[in-house]
């Protein structure tokens, strides 16, 4: 028993203490959070815009009078549909590699490439979530907003989206957690995120157990923490309209 | 008696043909609404009352005809419909309050965001209007905690906060429990007495008799009769109107 403990301690020192190897994990964690955060912002922005385009098309296209507005809406809707199909129909790793090796072949800012790839990917899922939220709002809300003199976009952003958001918050939280975990493939474009950090340690120490368990625990704690945070936010939002 | 510049809303040859529908919901409606008029619209279900009302502020886009509001053509796409709607309050059967906002925010949101009033002024106006409808203590409540009658009174206040020149009501009491109808009608009667121009679709004949300046009877997308309430109810000339009144009175 004592020997076993001593062995574990030696492994711990080897994997994390020697040469300050713990820094691969902390630096990696910071990068993982950075990529996740900015990809989340980008994904939400893209997602909300695409959701508004899709919902507007589904609700209003039929009744719109002919004109340039109608043509533009049709085109935007087609572009949105292609985007959704392509992004949701291909693996995120492949999208990341295409972004790095083909689209941004001349750029060497890998973090921006990763944020773009993960953000554009997440946007597709956010779009469908937010769209279902918009569709769940009674159409009387839009009519009330318009009858007060708000234009379409003001009503959408000031009245419809906030309510839709509240309805789909659990689904969005899931999407965020998925995004956080998906960034673990960032190592494919040689970014040193949390997962890659563990990989590098293993490469130095030839000992896989502790680094892998360590990052698994870190991901798990992060996910549990964010789940708790979203739960609190949800309760606060719900208490505002009882 | 009425001069041209007294006309607030003018409707000519109004038609509405819903896609996928075999008949026209509106089939040639002509009407003039003067300042201070309280026009009550009655008629059987499906006769086009709501469609007519909703065309007045372009919630439904007419497929034919013209509407002018304060001399500006609403049905002309070059005119800014959002600006014109600011002067036309609307009250719905299902209230349509914003559930994620407090009563105060429901009332002040439009005047403040649309730059009609400063926040403080809008707040004062909200308090004053809530006082008038007997709900001053509900200013910080949320819609889901209110009764139907309270919700509708607040919906009326929300529309009034924009200082509209006309108020459109689409069956404002039809979704209410009977004991709450009176409190909403009282608010509307007071509004009428204060000189607000109103167009009201309702089944409340008592309201029509008491405060309407004119009553309109619609059927099959047309106006079949139009008169002062006294003539309208006591000497109905139109055969269809007589048969309708015999059912509802
Ligand atoms: N959005 C729509 N799409 C298709 N048809 C519609 C639509 N709205 C109304 N209609 C039709 O237009 C006609 C007039 O409807 P409208 O709602 O104006 O009647 P109403 O007089 O308000 O009836 P009610 O007393 O039942 O409210 C009806 O035949 C109705 O089925
Ligand atoms: Mg109706």
Tab-separated table of C-alpha atoms and ligand atoms in Angstrom, chain B residues 18 25 44-51 171, ligand 1:
chain	number	residue	atom	x	y	z
B	18	UNK	CA	-57.007	36.014	-48.138
B	25	UNK	CA	-63.255	38.677	-46.369
B	44	UNK	CA	-72.241	37.712	-37.486
B	45	UNK	CA	-69.095	35.626	-37.069
B	46	UNK	CA	-66.940	35.644	-40.180
B	47	UNK	CA	-68.546	38.785	-41.595
B	48	UNK	CA	-65.201	40.587	-41.771
B	49	UNK	CA	-65.333	42.819	-38.685
B	50	UNK	CA	-61.854	41.933	-37.452
B	51	UNK	CA	-60.397	42.022	-40.929
B	171	UNK	CA	-63.828	42.355	-29.177
C	1	LIG	N1	-55.634	34.878	-41.713
C	1	LIG	C1	-56.692	34.454	-42.441
C	1	LIG	N2	-56.509	33.598	-43.474
C	1	LIG	C2	-57.556	33.177	-44.210
C	1	LIG	N3	-58.817	33.537	-44.002
C	1	LIG	C3	-59.076	34.399	-42.985
C	1	LIG	C4	-58.026	34.892	-42.154
C	1	LIG	N4	-58.568	35.725	-41.229
C	1	LIG	C5	-59.893	35.730	-41.478
C	1	LIG	N5	-60.204	34.951	-42.527
C	1	LIG	C6	-61.548	34.752	-43.099
C	1	LIG	O1	-62.068	36.006	-43.437
C	1	LIG	C7	-63.453	36.092	-43.099
C	1	LIG	C8	-63.689	37.239	-42.164
C	1	LIG	O2	-63.043	36.962	-40.932
C	1	LIG	P1	-63.019	37.960	-39.706
C	1	LIG	O3	-62.129	37.399	-38.691
C	1	LIG	O4	-62.752	39.316	-40.179
C	1	LIG	O5	-64.529	37.866	-39.198
C	1	LIG	P2	-65.199	38.498	-37.895
C	1	LIG	O6	-66.369	39.250	-38.351
C	1	LIG	O7	-64.190	39.212	-37.100
C	1	LIG	O8	-65.694	37.207	-37.127
C	1	LIG	P3	-65.737	36.905	-35.547
C	1	LIG	O9	-66.971	37.558	-35.021
C	1	LIG	O10	-65.827	35.420	-35.500
C	1	LIG	O11	-64.492	37.429	-34.956
C	1	LIG	C9	-63.821	34.746	-42.507
C	1	LIG	O12	-64.402	33.956	-43.536
C	1	LIG	C10	-62.499	34.146	-42.090
C	1	LIG	O13	-62.529	32.749	-42.172
